[in-house]
PDB file of C-alpha atoms in Angstrom:
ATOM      1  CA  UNK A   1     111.009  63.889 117.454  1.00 52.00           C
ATOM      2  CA  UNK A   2     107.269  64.433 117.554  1.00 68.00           C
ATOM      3  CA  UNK A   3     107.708  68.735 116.552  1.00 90.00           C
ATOM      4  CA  UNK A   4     106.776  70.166 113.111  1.00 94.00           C
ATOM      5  CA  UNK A   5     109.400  70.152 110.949  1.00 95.00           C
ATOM      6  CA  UNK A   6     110.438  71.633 107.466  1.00 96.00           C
ATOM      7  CA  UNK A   7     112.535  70.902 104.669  1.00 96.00           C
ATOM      8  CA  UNK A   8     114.861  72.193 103.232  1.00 96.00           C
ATOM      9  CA  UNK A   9     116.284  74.284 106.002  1.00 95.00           C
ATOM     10  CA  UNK A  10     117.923  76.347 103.610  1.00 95.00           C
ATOM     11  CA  UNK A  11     117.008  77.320  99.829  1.00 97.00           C
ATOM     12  CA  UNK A  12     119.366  79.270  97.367  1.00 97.00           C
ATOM     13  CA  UNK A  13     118.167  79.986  93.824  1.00 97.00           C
ATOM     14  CA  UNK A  14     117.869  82.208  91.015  1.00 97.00           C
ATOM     15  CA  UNK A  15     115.510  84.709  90.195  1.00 96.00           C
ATOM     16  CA  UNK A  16     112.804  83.009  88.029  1.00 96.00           C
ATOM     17  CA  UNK A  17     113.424  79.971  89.362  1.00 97.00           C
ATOM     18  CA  UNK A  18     110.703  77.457  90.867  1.00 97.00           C
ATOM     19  CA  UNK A  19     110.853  76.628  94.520  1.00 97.00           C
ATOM     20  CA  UNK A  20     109.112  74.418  96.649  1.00 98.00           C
ATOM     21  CA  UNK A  21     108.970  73.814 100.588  1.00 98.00           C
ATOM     22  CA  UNK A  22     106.861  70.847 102.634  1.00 97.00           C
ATOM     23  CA  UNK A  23     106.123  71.070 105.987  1.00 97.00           C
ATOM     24  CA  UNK A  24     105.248  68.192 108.069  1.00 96.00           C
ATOM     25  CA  UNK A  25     102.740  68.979 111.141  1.00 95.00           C
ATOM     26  CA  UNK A  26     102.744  67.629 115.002  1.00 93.00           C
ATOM     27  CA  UNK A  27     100.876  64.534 113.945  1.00 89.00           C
ATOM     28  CA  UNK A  28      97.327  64.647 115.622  1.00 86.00           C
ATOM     29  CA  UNK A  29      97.496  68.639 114.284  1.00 90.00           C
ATOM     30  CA  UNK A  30      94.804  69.443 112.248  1.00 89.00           C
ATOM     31  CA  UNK A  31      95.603  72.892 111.343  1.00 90.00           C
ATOM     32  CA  UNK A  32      98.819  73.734 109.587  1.00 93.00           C
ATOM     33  CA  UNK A  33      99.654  77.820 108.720  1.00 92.00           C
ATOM     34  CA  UNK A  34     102.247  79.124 106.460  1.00 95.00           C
ATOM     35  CA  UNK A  35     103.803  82.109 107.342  1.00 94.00           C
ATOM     36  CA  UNK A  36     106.602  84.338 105.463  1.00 95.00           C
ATOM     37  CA  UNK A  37     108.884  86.609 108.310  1.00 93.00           C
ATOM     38  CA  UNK A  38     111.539  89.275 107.018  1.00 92.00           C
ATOM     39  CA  UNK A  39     114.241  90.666 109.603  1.00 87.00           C
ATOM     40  CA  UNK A  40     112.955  92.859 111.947  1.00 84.00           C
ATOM     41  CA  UNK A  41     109.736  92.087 111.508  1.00 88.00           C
ATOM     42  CA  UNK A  42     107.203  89.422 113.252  1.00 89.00           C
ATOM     43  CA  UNK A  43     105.765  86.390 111.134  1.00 91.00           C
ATOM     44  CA  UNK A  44     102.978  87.527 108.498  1.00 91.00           C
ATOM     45  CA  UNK A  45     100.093  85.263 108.193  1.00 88.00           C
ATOM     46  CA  UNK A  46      99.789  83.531 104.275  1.00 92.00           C
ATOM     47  CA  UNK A  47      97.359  80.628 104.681  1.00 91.00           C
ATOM     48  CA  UNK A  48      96.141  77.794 106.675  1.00 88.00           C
ATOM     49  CA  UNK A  49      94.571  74.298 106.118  1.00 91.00           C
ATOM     50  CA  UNK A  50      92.363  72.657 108.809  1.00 89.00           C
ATOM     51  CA  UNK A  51      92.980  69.009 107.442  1.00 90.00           C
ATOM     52  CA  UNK A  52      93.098  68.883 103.348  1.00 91.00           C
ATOM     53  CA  UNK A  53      91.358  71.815 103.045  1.00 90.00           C
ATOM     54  CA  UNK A  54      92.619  75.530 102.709  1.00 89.00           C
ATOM     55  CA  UNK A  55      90.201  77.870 104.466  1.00 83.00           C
ATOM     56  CA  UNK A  56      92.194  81.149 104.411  1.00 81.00           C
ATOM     57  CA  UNK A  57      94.869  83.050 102.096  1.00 82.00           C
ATOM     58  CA  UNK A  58      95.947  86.668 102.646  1.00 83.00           C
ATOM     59  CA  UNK A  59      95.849  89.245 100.482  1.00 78.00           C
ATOM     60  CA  UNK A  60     100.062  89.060 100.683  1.00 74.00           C
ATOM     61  CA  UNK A  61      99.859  85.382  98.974  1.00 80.00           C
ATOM     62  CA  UNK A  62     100.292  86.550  95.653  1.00 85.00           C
ATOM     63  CA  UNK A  63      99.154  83.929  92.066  1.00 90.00           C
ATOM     64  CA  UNK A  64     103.006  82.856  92.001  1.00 94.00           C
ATOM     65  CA  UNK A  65     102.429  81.062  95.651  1.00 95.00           C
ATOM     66  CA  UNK A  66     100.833  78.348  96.073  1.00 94.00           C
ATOM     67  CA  UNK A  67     100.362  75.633  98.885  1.00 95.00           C
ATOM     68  CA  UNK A  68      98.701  72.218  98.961  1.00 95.00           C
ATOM     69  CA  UNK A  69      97.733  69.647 101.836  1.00 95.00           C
ATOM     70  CA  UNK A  70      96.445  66.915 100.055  1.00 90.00           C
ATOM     71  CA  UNK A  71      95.835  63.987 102.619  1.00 87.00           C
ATOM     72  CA  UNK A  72      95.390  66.264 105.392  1.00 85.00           C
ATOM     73  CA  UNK A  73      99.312  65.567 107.358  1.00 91.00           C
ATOM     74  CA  UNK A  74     101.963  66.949 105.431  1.00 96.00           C
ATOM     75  CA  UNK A  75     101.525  70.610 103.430  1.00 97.00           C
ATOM     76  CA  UNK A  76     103.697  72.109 100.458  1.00 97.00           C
ATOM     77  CA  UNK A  77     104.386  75.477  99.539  1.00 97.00           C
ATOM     78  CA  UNK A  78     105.565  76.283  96.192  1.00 97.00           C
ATOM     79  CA  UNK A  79     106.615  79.728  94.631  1.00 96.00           C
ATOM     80  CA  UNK A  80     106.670  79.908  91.139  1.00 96.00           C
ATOM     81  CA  UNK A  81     109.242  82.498  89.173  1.00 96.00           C
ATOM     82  CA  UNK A  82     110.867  83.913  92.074  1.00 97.00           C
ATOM     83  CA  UNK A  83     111.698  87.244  92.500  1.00 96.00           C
ATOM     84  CA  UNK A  84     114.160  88.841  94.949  1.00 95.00           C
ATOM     85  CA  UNK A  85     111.466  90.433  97.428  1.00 94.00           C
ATOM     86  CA  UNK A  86     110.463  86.413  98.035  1.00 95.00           C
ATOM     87  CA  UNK A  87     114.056  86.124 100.294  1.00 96.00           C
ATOM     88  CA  UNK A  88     112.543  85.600 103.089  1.00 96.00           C
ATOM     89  CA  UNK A  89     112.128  82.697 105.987  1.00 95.00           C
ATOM     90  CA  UNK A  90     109.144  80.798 105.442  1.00 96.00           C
ATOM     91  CA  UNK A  91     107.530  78.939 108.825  1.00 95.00           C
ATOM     92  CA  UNK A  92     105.329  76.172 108.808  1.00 96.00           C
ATOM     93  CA  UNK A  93     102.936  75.889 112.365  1.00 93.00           C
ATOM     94  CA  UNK A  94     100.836  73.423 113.653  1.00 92.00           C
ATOM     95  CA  UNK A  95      97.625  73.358 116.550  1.00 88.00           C
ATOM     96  CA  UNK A  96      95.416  70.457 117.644  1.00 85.00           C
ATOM     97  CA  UNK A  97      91.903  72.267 117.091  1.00 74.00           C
ATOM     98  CA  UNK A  98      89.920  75.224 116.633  1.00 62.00           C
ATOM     99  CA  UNK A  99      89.559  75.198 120.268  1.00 61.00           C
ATOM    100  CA  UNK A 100      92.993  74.585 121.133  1.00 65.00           C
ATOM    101  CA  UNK A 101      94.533  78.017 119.243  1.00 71.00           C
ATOM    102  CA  UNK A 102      98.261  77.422 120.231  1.00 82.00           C
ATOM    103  CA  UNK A 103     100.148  77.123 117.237  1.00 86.00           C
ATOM    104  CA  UNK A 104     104.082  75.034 117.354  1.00 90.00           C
ATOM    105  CA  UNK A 105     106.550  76.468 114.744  1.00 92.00           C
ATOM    106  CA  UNK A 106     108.724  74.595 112.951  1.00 94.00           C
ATOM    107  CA  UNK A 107     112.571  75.719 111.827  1.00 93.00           C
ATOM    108  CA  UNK A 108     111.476  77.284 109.600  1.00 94.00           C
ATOM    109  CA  UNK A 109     113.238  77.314 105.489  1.00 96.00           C
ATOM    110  CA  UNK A 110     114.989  80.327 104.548  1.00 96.00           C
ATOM    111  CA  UNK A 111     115.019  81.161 101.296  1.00 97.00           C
ATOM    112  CA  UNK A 112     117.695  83.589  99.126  1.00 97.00           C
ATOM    113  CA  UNK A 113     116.461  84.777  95.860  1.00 97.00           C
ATOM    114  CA  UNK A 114     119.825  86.059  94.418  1.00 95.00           C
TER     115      UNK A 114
ATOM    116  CA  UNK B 238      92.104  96.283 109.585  1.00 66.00           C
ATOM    117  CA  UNK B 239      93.798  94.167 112.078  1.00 80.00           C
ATOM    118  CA  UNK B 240      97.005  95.786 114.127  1.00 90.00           C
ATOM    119  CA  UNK B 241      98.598  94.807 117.170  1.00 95.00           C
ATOM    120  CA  UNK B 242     101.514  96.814 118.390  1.00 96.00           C
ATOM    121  CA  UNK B 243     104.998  96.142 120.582  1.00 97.00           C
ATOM    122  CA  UNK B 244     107.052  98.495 122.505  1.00 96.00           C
ATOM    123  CA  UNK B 245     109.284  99.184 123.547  1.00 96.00           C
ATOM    124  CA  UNK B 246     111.308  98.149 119.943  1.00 95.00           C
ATOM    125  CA  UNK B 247     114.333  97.319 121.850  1.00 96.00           C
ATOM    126  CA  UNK B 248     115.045  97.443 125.264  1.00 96.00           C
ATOM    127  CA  UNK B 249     118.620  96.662 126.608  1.00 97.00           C
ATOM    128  CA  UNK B 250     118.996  95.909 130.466  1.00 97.00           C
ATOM    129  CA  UNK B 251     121.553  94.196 132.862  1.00 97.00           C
ATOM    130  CA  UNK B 252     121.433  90.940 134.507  1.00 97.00           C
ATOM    131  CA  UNK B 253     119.030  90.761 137.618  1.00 97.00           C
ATOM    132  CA  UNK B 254     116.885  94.100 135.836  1.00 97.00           C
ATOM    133  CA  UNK B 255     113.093  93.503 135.212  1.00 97.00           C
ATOM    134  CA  UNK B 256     111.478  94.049 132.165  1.00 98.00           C
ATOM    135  CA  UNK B 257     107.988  94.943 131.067  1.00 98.00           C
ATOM    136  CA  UNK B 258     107.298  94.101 127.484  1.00 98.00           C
ATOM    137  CA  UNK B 259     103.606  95.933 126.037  1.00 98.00           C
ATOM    138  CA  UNK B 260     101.551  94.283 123.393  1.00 97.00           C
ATOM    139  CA  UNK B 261      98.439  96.482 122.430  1.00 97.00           C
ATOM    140  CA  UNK B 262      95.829  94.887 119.759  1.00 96.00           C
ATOM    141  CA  UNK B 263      93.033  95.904 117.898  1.00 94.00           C
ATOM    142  CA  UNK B 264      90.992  92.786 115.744  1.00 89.00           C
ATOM    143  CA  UNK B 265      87.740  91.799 115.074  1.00 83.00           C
ATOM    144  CA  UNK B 266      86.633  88.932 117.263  1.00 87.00           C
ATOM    145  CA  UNK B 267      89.428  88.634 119.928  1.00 90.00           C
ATOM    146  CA  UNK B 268      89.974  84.936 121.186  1.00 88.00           C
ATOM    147  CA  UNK B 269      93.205  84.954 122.305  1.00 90.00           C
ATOM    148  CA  UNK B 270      97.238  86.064 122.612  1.00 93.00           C
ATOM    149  CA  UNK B 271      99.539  84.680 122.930  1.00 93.00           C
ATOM    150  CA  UNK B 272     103.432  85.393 123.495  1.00 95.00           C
ATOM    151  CA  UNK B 273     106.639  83.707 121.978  1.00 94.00           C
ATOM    152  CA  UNK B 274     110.093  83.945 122.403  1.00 95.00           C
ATOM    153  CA  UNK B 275     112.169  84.198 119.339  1.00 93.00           C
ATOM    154  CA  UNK B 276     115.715  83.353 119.184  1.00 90.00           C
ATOM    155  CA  UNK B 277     117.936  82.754 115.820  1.00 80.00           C
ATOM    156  CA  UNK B 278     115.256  80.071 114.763  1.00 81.00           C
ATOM    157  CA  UNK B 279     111.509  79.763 115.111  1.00 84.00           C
ATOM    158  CA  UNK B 280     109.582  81.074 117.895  1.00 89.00           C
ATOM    159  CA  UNK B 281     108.777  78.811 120.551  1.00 90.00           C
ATOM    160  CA  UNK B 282     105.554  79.603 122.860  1.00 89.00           C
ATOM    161  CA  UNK B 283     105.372  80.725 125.994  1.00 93.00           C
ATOM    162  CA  UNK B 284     101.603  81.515 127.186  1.00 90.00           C
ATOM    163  CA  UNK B 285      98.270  81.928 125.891  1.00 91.00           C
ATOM    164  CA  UNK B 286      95.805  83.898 127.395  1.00 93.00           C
ATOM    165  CA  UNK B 287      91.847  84.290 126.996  1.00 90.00           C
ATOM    166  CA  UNK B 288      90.878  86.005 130.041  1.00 87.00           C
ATOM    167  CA  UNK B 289      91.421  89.141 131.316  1.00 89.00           C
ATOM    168  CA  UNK B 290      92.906  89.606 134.491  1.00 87.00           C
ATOM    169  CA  UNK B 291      94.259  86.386 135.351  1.00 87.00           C
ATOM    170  CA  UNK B 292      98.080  85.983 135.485  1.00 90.00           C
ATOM    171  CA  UNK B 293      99.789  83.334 133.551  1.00 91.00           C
ATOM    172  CA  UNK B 294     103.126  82.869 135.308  1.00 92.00           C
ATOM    173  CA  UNK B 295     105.963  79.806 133.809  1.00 92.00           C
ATOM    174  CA  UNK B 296     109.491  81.057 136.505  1.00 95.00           C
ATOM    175  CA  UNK B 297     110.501  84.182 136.110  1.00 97.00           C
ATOM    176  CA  UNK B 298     108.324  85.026 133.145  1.00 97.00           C
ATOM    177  CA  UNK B 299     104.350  86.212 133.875  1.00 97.00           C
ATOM    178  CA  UNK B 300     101.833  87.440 131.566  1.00 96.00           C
ATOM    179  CA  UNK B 301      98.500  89.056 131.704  1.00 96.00           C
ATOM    180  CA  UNK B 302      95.933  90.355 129.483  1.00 95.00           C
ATOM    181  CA  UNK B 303      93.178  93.357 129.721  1.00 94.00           C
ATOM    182  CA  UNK B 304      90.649  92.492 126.973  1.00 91.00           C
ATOM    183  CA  UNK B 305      89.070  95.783 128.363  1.00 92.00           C
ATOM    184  CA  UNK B 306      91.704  98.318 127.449  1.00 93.00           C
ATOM    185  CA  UNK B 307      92.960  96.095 124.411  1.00 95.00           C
ATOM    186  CA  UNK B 308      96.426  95.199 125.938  1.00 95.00           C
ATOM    187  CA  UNK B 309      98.667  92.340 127.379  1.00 97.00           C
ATOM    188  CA  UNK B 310     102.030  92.937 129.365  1.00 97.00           C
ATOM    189  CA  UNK B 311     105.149  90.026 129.752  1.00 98.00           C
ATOM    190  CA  UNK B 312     107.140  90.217 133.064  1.00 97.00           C
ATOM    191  CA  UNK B 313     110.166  88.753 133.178  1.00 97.00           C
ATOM    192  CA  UNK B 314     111.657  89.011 136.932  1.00 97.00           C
ATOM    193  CA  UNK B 315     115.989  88.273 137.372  1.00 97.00           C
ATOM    194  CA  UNK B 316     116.898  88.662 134.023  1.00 97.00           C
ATOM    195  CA  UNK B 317     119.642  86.452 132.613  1.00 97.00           C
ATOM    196  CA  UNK B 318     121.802  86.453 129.519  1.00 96.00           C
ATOM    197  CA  UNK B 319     119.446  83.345 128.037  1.00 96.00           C
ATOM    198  CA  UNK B 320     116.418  85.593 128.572  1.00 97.00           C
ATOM    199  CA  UNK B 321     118.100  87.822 125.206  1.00 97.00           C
ATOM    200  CA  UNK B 322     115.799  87.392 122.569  1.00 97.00           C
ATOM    201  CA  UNK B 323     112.977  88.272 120.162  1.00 96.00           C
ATOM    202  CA  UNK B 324     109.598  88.624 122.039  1.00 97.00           C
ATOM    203  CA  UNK B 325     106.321  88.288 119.801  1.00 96.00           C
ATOM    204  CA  UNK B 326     103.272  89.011 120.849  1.00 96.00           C
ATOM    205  CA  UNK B 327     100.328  87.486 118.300  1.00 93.00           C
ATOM    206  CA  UNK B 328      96.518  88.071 118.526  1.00 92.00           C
ATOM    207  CA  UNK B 329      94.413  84.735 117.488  1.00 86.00           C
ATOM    208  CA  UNK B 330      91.178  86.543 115.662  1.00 84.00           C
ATOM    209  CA  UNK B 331      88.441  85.836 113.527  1.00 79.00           C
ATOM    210  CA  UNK B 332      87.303  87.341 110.602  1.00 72.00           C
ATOM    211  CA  UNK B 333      83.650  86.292 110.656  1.00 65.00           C
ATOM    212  CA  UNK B 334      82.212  85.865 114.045  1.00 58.00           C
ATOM    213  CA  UNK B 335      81.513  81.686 112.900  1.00 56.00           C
ATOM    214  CA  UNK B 336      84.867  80.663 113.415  1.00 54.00           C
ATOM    215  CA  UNK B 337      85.732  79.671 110.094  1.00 56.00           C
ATOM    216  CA  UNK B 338      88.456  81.869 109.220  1.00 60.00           C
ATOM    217  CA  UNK B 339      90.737  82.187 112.433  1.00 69.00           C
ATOM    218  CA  UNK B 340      93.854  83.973 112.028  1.00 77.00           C
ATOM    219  CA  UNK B 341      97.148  85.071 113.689  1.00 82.00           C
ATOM    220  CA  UNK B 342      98.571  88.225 113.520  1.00 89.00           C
ATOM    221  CA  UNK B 343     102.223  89.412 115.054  1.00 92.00           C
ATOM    222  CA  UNK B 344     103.322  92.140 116.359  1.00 94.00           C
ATOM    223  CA  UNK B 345     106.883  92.855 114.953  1.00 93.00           C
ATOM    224  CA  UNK B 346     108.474  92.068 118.273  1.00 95.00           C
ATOM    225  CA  UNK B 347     110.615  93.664 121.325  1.00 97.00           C
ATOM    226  CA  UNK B 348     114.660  92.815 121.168  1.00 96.00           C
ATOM    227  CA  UNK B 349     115.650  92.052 124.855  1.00 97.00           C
ATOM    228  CA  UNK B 350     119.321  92.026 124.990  1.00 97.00           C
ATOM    229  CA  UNK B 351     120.383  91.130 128.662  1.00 97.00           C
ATOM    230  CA  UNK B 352     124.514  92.245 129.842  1.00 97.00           C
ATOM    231  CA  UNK B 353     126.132  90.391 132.091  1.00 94.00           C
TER     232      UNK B 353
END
C-alpha cells in the first residue's frame, strides 16, 4: 500500500499523560501537514514540513505539541501533559510539491484524553 | 484572517435528487480549492481547481470555481445512498505572496445524507 498512513489508529490515555503519533508520507511526498479535526467541524491546519524542515505552525499548536521530521520521510507528533480539550482525531497528509497542492490524508489517530 | 464558509450545514435528499453544495472563501493569495469527501475516516479528494470557470467533472460529481465572486459549487447529479457523507471544501493559500508558507484551510463541511 503506497497511501500515508498513521499509527496508532487509536490512543487512550490519561490526563497528564505523554502521547506521541508518527505519520509516514506517500513516499516521493515532500510535504507532510498535521492537522487536529473535532466532530462537526472540518480539519484545522497545525503545521507542515516540506522535507526535514518545519516551515509553518499555527497559532492553535500550543508549547505542549510538538512535531519532528527528521530525515525528511516519516514525521512525529508528540503532545506533552495532555489535557481533555486534546481528544481529538489527529490527520497526517501528504503532496508531491509546492506546485502540485493536492494533499492525501491518512486514517487518521484518534485520541481520548479521559 | 482567513475564512471559508459551507452551506447548506446539512442537507438531506432522496435517491435520484441533485444537490448543490456552496463553498465561499476569503484568503490572502488564493491558489487553489479543493473538495473532499469525508466518510467515518479521513477525507479522500475529489477535485482541485485553479481556474475559474472551467468545470471539473469525475461521474456524477462536477465542480467549478468563480475566483471572481470568491466561491466554488459541487454538483452531484443521481444521488445514491454511497454519495452520504461529509463534504469539505478547503482553500490552498499563502500567507506571504513568496510561497513559503502555503496553507490549507477547511470549511467545516455539508452532511449529505441520501434515503433510499
Amino acid at each position: 500500500d503506497t497511501g500515508v498512513s498513521q499509527d496508532p489508529r487509536h490512543k487512550i490515555t490519561k490526563r497528564g499523560q505523554n502521547v506521541t503519533f508518527r505519520c509516514d508520507p506517500i513516499s516521493e511526498h515532500n510535504r507532510l501537514y498535521w492537522y487536529r479535526q473535532t466532530l462537526g467541524q472540518g480539519p484545522e491546519f497545525l503545521t507542515y514540513f516540506q522535507n526535514e524542515a518545519q516551515l509553518e505552525k499555527s497559532r492553535l499548536l500550543s508549547d505542549r505539541f510538538s512535531a519532528e521530521r527528521p530525515k525528511g520521510s516519516f514525521s512525529t507528533l508528540e503532545i506533552q501533559r495532555t489535557e481533555q480539550g486534546d481528544s481529538a482525531m489527529y490527520l497526517c497528509a501528504s503532496s508531491l510539491s509546492v506546485r502540485k497542492d493536492t494533499q492525501y490524508f491518512g486514517p487518521g489517530t484518534r485520541l481520548t484524553v479521559l | 484572517e482567513d475564512k471559508v464558509v459551507q452551506s447548506p450545514l446539512s442537507l438531506v435528499v432522496h435517491e435520484g435528487d441533485t444537490v448543490t453544495l456552496n463553498c465561499s472563501y476569503e484568503v490572502t493569495n488564493f491558489r487553489s480549492l479543493l473538495w473532499y469527501k469525508q466518510e467515518k475516516k479521513a477525507p479522500t479528494f475529489l477535485f482541485m481547481l485553479t481556474s475559474s470557470g472551467i468545470e471539473k467533472k469525475s461521474g456524477r460529481l462536477s465542480s467549478i470555481l468563480d475566483k471572481k465572486e470568491l466561491f466554488s459549487i459541487l454538483n452531484i447529479t443521481a444521488t445514491q445512498t454511497g454519495d452520504s457523507a461529509v463534504y469539505l471544501c478547503a482553500v490552498v493559500w499563502e500567507r506571504f505572496s513568496s510561497g513559503s508558507a502555503r496553507q490549507l484551510t477547511f470549511g467545516s463541511g455539508t452532511q449529505l445524507t441520501v434515503l433510499p
